[in-house]
Short mmCIF file of C-alpha atoms and ligand atoms in Angstrom, two decimals:
data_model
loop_
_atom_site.label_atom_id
_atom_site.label_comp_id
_atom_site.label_asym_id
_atom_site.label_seq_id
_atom_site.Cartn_x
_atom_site.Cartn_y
_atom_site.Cartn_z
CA UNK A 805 -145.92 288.76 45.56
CA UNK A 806 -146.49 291.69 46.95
CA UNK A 807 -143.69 294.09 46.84
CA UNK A 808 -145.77 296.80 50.12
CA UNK A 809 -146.62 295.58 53.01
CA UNK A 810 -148.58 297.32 55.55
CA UNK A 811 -148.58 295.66 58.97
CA UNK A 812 -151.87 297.78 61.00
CA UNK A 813 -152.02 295.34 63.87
CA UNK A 814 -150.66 297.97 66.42
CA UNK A 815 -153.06 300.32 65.26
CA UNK A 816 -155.96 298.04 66.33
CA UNK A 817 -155.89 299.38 70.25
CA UNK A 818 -156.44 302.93 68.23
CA UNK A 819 -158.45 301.50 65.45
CA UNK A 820 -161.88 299.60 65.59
CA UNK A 821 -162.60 296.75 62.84
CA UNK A 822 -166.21 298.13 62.23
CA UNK A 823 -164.39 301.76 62.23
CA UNK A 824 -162.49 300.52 59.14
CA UNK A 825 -164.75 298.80 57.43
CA UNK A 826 -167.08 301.96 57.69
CA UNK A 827 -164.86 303.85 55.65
CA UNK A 828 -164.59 301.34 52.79
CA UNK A 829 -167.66 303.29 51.06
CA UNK A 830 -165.65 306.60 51.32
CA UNK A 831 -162.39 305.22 50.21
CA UNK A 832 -164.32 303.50 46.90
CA UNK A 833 -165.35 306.83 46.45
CA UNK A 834 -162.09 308.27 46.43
CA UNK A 835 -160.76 305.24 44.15
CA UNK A 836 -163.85 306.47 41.77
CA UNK A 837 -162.55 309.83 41.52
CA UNK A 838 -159.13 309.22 41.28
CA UNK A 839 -159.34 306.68 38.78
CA UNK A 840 -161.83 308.12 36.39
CA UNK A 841 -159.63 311.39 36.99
CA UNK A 842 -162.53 313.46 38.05
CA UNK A 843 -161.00 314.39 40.99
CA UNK A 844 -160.62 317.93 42.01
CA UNK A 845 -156.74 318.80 41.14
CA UNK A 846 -157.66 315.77 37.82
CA UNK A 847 -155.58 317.56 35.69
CA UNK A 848 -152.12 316.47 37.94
CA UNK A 849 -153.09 313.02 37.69
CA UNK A 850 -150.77 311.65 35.01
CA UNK A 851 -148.17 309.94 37.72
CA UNK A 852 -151.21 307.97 37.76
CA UNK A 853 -150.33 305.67 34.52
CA UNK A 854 -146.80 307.01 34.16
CA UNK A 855 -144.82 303.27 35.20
CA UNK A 856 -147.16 301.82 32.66
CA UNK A 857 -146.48 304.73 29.72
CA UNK A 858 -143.17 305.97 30.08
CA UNK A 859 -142.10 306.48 26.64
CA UNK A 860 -138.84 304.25 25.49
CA UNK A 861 -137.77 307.54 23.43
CA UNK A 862 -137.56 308.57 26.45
CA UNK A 863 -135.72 305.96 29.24
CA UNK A 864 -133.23 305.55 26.30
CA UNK A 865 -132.93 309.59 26.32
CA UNK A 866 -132.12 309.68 29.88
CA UNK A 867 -129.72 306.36 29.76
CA UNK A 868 -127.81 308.04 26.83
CA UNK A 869 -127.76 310.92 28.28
CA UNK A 870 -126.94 310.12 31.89
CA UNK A 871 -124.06 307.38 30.29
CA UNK A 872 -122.35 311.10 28.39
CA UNK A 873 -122.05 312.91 32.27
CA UNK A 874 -120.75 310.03 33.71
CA UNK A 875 -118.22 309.76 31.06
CA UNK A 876 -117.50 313.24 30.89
CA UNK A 877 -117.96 314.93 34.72
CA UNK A 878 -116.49 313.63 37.65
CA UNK A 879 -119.29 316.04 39.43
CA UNK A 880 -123.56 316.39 39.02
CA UNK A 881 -124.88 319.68 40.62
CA UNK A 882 -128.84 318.92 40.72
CA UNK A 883 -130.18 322.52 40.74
CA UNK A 884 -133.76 322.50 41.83
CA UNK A 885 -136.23 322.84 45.11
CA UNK A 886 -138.90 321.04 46.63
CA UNK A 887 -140.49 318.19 44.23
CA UNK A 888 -137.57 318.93 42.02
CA UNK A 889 -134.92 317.51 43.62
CA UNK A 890 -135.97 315.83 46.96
CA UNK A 891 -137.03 312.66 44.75
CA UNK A 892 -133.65 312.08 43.25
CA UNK A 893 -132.14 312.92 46.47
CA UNK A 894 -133.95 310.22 47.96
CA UNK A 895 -133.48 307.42 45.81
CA UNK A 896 -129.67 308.44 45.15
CA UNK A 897 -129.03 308.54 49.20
CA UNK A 898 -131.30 305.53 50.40
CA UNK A 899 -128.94 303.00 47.84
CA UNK A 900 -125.83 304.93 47.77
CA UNK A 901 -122.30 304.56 49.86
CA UNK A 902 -123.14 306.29 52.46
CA UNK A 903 -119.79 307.86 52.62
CA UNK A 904 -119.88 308.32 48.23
CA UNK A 905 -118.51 312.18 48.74
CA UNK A 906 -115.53 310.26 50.38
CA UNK A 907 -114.41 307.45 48.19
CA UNK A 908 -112.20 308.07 45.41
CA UNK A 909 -113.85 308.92 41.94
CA UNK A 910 -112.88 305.23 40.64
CA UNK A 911 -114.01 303.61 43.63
CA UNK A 912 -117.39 305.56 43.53
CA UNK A 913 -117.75 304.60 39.72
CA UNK A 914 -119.90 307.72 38.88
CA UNK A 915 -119.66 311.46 39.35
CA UNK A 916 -120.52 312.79 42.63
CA UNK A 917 -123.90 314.21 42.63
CA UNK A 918 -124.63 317.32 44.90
CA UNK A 919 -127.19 319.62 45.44
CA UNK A 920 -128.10 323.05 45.27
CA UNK A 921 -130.93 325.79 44.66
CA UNK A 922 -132.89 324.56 47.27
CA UNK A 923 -132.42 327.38 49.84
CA UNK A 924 -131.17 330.52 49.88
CA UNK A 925 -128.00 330.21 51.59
CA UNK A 926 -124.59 332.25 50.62
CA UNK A 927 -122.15 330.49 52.55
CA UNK A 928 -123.79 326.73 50.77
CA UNK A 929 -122.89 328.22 47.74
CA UNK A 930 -119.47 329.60 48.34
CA UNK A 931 -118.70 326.15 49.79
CA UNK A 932 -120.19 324.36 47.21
CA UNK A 933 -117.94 326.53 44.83
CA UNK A 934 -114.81 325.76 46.75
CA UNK A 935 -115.50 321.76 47.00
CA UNK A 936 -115.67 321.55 42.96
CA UNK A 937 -112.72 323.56 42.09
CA UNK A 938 -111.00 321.93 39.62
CA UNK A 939 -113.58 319.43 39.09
CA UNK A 940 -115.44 318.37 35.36
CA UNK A 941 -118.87 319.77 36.92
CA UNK A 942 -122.31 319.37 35.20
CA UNK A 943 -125.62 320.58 35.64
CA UNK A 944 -129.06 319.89 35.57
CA UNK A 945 -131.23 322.34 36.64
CA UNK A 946 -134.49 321.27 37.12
CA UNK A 947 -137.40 323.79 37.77
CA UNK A 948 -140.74 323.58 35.85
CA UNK A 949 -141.65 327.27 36.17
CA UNK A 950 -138.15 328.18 35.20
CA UNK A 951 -138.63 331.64 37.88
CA UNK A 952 -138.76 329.68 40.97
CA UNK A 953 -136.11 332.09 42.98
CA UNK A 954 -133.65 329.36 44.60
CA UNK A 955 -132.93 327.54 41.66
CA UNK A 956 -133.09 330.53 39.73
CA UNK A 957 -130.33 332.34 42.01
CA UNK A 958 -128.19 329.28 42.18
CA UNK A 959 -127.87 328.62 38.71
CA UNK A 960 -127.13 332.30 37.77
CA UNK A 961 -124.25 332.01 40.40
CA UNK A 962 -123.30 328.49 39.82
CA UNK A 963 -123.17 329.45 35.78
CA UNK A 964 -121.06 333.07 36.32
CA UNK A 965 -118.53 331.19 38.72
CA UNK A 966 -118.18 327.37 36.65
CA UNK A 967 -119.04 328.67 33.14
CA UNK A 968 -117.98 332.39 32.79
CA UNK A 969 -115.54 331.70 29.87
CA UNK A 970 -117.40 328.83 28.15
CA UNK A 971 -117.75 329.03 24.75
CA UNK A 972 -121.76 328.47 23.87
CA UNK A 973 -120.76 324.88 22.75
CA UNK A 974 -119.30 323.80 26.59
CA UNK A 975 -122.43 325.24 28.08
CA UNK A 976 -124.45 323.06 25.83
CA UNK A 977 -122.61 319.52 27.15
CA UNK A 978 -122.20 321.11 30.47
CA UNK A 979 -126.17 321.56 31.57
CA UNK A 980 -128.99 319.80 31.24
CA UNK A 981 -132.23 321.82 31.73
CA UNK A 982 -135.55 319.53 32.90
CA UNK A 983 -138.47 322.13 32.70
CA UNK A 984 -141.45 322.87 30.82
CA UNK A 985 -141.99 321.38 27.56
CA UNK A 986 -143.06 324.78 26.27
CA UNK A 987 -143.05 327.66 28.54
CA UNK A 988 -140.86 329.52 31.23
CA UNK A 989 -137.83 331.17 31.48
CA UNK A 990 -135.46 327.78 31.40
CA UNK A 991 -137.37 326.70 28.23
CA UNK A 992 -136.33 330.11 26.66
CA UNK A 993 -132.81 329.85 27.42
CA UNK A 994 -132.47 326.03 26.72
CA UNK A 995 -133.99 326.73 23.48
CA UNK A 996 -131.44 330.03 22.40
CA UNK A 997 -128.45 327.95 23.57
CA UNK A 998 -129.00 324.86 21.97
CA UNK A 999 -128.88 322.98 25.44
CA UNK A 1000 -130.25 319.35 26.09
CA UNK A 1001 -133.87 319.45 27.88
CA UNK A 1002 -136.07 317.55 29.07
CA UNK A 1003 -140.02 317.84 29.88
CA UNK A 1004 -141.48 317.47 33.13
CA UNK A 1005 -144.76 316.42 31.61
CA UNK A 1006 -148.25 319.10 32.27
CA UNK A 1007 -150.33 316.68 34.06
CA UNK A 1008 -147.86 315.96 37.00
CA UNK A 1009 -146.81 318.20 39.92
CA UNK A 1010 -143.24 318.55 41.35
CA UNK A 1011 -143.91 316.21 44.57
CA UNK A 1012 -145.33 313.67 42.28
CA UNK A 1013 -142.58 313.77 39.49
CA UNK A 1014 -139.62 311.77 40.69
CA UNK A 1015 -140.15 309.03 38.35
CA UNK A 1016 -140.44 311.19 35.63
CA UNK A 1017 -136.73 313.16 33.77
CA UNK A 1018 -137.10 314.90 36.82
CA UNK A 1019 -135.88 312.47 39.21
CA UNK A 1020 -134.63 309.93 36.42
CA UNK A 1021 -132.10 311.67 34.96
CA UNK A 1022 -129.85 312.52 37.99
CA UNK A 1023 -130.98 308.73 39.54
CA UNK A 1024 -129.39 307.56 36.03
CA UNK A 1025 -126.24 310.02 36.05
CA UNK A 1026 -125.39 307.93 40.11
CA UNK A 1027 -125.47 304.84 38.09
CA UNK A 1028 -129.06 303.20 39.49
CA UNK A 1029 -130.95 301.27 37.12
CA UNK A 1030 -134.31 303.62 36.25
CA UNK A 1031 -135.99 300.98 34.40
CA UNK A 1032 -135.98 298.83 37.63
CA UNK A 1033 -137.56 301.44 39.66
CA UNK A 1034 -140.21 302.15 37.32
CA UNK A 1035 -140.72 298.37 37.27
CA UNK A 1036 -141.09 298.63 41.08
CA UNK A 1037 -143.67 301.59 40.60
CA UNK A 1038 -144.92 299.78 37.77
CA UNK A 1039 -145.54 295.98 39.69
CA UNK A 1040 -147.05 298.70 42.30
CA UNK A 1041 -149.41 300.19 40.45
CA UNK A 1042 -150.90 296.98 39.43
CA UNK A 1043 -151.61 296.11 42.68
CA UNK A 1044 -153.08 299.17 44.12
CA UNK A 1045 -155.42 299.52 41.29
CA UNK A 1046 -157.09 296.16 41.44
CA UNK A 1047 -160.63 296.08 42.16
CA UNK A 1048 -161.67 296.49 45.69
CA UNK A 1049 -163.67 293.55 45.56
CA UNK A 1050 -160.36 291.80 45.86
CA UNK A 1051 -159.30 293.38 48.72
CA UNK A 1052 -157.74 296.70 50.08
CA UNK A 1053 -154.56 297.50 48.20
CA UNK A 1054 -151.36 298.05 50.82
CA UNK A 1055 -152.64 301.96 49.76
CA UNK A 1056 -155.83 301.80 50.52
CA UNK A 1057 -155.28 300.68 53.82
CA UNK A 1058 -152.22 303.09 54.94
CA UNK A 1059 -154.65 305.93 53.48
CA UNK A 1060 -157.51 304.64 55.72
CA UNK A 1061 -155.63 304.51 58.79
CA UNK A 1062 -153.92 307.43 58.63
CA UNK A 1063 -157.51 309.26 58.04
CA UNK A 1064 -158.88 307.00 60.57
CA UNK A 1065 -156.28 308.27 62.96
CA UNK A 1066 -156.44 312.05 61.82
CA UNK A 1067 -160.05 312.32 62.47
CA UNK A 1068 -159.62 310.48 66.09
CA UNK A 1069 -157.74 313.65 67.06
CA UNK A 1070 -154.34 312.41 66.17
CA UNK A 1071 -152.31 315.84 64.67
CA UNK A 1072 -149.16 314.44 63.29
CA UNK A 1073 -147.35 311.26 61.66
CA UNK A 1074 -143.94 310.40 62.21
CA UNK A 1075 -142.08 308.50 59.33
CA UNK A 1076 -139.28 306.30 60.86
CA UNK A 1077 -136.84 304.50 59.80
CA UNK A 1078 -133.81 302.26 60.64
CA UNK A 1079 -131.98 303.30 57.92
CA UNK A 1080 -130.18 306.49 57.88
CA UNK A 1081 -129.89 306.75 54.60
CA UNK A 1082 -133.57 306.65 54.21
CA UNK A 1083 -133.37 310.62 55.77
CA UNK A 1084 -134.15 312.02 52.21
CA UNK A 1085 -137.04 309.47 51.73
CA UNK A 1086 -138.35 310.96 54.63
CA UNK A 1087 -137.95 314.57 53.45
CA UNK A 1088 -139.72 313.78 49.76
CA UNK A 1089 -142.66 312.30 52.07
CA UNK A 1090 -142.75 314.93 54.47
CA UNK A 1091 -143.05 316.98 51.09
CA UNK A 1092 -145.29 314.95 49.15
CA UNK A 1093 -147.90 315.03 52.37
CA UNK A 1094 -147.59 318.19 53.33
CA UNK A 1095 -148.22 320.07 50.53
CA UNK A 1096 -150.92 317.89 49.39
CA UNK A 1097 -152.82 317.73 52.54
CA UNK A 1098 -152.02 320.92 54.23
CA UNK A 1099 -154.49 322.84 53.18
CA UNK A 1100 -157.99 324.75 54.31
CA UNK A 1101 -156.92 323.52 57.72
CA UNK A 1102 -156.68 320.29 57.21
CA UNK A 1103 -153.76 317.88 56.92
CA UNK A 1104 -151.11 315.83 59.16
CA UNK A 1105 -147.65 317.29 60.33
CA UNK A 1106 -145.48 315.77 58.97
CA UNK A 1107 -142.29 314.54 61.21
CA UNK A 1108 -139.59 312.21 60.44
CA UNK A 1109 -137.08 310.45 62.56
CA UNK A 1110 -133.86 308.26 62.26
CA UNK A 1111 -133.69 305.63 64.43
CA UNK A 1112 -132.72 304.42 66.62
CA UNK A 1113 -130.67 308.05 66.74
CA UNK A 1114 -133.65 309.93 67.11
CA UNK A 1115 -134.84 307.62 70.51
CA UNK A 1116 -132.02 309.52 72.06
CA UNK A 1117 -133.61 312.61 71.24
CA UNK A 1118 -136.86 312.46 70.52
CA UNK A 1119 -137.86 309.20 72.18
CA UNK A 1120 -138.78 310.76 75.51
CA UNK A 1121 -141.21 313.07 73.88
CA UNK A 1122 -142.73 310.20 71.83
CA UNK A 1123 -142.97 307.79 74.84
CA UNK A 1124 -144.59 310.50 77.25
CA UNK A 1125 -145.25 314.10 75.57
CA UNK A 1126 -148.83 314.99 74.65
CA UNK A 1127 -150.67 312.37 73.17
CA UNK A 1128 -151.07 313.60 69.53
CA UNK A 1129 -148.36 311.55 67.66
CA UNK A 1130 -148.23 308.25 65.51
CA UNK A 1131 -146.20 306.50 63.86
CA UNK A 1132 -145.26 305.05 60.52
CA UNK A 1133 -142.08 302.64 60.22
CA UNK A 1134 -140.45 301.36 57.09
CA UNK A 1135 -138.95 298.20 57.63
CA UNK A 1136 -136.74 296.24 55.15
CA UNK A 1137 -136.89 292.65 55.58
CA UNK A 1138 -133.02 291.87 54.18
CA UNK A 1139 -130.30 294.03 54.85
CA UNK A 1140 -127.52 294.60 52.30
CA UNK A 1141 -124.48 294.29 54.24
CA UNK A 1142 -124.34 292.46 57.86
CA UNK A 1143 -122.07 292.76 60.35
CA UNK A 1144 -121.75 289.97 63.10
CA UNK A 1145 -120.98 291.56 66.68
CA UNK A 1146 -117.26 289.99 67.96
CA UNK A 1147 -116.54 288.49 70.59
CA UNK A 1148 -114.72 290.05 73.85
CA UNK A 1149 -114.42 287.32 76.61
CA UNK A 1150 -113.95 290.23 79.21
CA UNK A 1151 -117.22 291.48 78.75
CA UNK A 1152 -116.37 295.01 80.49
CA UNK A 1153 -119.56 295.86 78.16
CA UNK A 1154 -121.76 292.99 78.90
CA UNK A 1155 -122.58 292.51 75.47
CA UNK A 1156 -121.06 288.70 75.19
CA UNK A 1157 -124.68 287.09 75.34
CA UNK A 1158 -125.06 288.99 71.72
CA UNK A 1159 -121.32 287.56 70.42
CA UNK A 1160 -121.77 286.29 66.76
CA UNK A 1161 -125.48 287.75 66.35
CA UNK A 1162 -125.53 289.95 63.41
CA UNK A 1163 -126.22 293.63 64.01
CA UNK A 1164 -129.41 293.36 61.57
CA UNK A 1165 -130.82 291.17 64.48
CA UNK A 1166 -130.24 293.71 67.06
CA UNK A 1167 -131.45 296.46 64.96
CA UNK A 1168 -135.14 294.33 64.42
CA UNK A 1169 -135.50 293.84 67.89
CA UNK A 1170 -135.03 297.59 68.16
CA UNK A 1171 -137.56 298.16 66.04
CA UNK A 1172 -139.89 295.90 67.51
CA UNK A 1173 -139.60 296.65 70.94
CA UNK A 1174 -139.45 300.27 70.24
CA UNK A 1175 -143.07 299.74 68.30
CA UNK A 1176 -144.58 298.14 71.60
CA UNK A 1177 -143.66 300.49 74.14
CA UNK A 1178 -144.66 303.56 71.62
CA UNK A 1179 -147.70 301.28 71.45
CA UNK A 1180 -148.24 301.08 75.06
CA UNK A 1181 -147.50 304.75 75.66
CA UNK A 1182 -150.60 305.26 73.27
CA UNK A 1183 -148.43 305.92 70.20
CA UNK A 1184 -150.54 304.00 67.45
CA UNK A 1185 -147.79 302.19 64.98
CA UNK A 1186 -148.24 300.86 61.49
CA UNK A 1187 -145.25 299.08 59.53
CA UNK A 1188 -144.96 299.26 55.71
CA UNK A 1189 -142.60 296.18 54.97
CA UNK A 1190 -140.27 295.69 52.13
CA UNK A 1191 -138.17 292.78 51.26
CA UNK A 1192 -135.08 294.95 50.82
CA UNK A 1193 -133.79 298.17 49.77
CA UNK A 1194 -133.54 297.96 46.32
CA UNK A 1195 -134.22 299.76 43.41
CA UNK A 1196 -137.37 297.85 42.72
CA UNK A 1197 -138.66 298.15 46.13
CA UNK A 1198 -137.99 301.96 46.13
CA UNK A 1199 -139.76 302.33 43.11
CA UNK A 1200 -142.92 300.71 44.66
CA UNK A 1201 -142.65 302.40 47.64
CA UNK A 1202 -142.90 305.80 45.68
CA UNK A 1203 -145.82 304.77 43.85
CA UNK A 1204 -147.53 303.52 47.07
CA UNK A 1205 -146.87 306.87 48.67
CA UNK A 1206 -148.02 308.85 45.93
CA UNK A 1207 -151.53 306.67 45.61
CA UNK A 1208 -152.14 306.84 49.39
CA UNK A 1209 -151.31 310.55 49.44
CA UNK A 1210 -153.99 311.04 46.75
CA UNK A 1211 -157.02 309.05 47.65
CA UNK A 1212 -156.26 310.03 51.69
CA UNK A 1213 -156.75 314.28 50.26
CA UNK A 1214 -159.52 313.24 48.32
CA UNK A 1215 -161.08 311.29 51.14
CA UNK A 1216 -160.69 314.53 53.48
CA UNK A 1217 -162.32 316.79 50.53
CA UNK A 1218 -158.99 318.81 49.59
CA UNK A 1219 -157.25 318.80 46.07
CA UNK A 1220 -154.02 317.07 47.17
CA UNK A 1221 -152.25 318.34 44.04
CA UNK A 1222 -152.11 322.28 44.09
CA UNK A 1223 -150.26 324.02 46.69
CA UNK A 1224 -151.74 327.54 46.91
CA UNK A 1225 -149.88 327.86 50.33
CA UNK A 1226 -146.92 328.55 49.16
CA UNK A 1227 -147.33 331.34 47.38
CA UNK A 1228 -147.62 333.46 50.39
CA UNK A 1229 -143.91 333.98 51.31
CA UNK A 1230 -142.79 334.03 48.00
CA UNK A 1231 -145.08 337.21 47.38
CA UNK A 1232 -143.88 338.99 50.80
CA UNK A 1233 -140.63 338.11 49.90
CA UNK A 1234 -140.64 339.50 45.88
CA UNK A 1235 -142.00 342.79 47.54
CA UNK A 1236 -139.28 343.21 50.46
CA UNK A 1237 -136.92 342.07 47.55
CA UNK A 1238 -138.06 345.47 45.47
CA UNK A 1239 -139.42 343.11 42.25
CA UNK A 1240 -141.31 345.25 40.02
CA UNK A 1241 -144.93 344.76 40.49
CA UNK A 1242 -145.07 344.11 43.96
CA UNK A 1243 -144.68 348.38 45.15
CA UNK A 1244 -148.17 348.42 47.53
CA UNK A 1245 -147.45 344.95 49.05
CA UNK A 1246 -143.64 346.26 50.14
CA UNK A 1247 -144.96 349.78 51.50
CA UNK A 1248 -147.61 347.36 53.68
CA UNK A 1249 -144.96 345.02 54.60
CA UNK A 1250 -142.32 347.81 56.22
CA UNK A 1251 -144.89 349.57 57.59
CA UNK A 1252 -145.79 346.19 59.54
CA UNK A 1253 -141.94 345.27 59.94
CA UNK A 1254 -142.01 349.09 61.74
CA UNK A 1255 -144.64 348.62 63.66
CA UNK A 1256 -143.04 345.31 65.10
CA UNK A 1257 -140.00 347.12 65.71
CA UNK A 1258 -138.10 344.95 63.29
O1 PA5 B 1850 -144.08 319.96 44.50
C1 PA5 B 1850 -144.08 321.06 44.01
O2 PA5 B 1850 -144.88 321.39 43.11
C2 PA5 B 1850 -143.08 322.09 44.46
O3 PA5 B 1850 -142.31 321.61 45.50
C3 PA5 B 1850 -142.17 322.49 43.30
O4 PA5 B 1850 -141.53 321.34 42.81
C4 PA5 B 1850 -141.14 323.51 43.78
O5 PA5 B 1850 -141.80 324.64 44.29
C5 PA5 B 1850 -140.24 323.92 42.64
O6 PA5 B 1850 -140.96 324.50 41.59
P1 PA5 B 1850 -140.33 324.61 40.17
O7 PA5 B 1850 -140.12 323.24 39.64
O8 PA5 B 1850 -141.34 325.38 39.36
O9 PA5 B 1850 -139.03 325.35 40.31
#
């Protein structure tokens, strides 16, 4: 069985058959060039086989690894932006209490794991500082340049104020560095100070390398099962590189679609969801298209919303604003937990003709009537269906992402897997910052920022 689903139907108002089917020749093309990894960016391709090859060394690494923190730390600070943390984030908050930073450590059965590094914001950190006082705190710090300046800042400050007086041998069982396997600043320091590492492989990028230490390791320290997520990515992968002959793969077709769509005039996808603890999913996917896809100007905006919050915020501009959205849902077919709605004979609230239906009902025929009348207000909608949200499910859903992401760049002739982009603020911001090296770019800058008046 197949563990992704995508339901197009509500596309096909948007979407003609022979439109589709003309694109089949493009998207073997892409499969060609992905596969044979000849396409441009080819030397990021190694999430490509990674369910299939991930070392044992390794998992068992991780396991043992993850097993010592949650023995030893009632708290996990995952230090890292962008692709290095959002994919632990998302996996940890889609199948975790969604109150954990509330229970009691025994209830919660693992250390807390929080989050920092990933902007640039004082007042996170002091408040960060404050919430662990007192606490066992680890940290993994995750950055595969090792100089990336948020991660960089917060563990200098997160190491003065936690670790000032540790002896060398605390430090080593108190952080865990994922970086490099060779080079970079963390490498460096992991390698003076004795301190536990490990390698975010060469051949993958940050927004493709959650199932790799860099997402596994903190996944492992909330007490999720990695090896069933990789066998999600791994059952996955199998299916989405079968022949075509056999049929478009659930990635094949959400990357034909969405191209479909994007070259139709549509300029951005919303993710939704009826999950809010999905929100960080959404945020690595917003990531993981973005970056790949937003580039010579090309690519999708990426939006994501929680709903059915969101339709009291953003529903009016979905249902009527300018025509330029659509939409992608993920549905789960099972819910964990149900609730069934009581009974109130008074019925001030007229909701007696739903007494004894369970909420997961209601919340389907949300979904579903919220997909028609986006439908009917010219909102094309496609559904990617799992059967629940589980680890193994998750795990597929990454992999399907990540394949779609890549053969839908290399179908619009970009290299989905560099990000030249976002160099641009970082260099403004190393010259305004007075880094060495940067002296002309600074003296350009100001005089701009004084022309501007700012
Ligand atoms: O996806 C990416 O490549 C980026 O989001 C990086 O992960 C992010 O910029 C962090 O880089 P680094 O791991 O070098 O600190």
């Amino acid at each position: 069985m197949v563990l992704v689903n995508v339901k197009d139907q509500l596309t096909n108002n948007f979407i003609a058959q022979h439109e589709r089917e003309q694109m089949e020749h493009q998207l073997a093309a892409a499969r060609d060039l992905l596969d044979k990894r000849v396409c441009p960016g080819a030397e990021y391709t190694g999430w490509i086989d990674l369910p299939e090859t991930f070392s044992e060394d390794t998992i068992e690494r991780i396991e043992a690894t993850a097993e010592r923190i949650r023995r030893d730390f009632d708290v996990l600070i995952v230090v890292g932006i962008g692709g290095s943390y959002l994919g632990a984030r998302a996996v940890i908050e889609a199948l975790s209490h969604h109150f954990s930073s509330l229970l009691p450590d025994e209830k919660r059965g693992c250390p807390l794991v929080l989050y920092a590094g990933h902007q640039l914001s004082a007042d996170y950190l002091f408040d960060l500082l404050e919430v662990v006082k007192g606490k066992r705190v680890a940290l993994n710090v995750i950055s595969k340049s090792g100089t990336t300046t948020e991660s960089a800042i917060a563990f200098r400050v997160l190491r003065d104020h936690l670790f000032r007086y540790a002896s060398r041998e605390e430090l080593a069982q108190r952080i865990v560095i994922t970086t490099d396997e060779k080079r970079g600043a963390l490498r460096r320091y992991a390698d003076e100070m004795g301190i536990t590492t490990f390698v975010i492989p060469d051949d993958i990028g940050g927004r493709y390398s959650v199932l790799t230490p860099v997402g596994l390791l903190p996944i492992a320290v909330a007490g999720l099962d990695i090896r069933q997520l990789l066998e999600g990515a791994r059952r996955e992968r199998k299916s989405s590189i079968a022949p075509l002959s056999e049929g478009l793969s659930a990635a094949d077709r959400y990357a034909v679609n969405r191209l479909l769509l994007m070259r139709k005039g549509y300029k951005a996808e919303i993710l939704a969801c009826y999950e809010p603890s999905m929100r960080y999913f959404a945020e690595w996917w917003k990531q993981l298209f973005a970056e790949s896809e937003g580039k010579d100007g090309k690519g999708l905006i990426t939006m994501s919303v929680d709903f059915t919050s969101d339709l009291h915020s953003l529903g009016q501009l979905i249902q009527e604003g300018p025509r330029v959205f659509f939409e992608t849902v993920i549905e789960f077919k099972n819910v964990r937990n149900d609730i069934a709605i009581p009974s109130d004979p008074s019925d001030l609230d007229q909701l007696e003709y739903l007494a004894g239906k369970p909420m997961s009902f209601v919340n389907r025929q949300a979904r579903r009537g919220t997909a028609l009348a986006h439908v009917s207000g010219g909102v094309p909608n496609m559904c990617i269906e799992l059967k629940d949200r589980s680890l193994h499910s998750l795990g597929a859903l990454i992999y399907f992402f990540e394949r779609a992401c890549a053969l839908s760049g290399i179908m619009n002739g970009i290299n989905p897997f560099d990000q030249p982009g976002v160099e641009a603020y970082k260099r403004n911001m190393f010259a305004l910052l007075g880094k060495p090296g940067f002296e002309a770019l600074r003296e350009q800058l100001l005089r701009t920022s004084a022309e501007e008046g700012d």
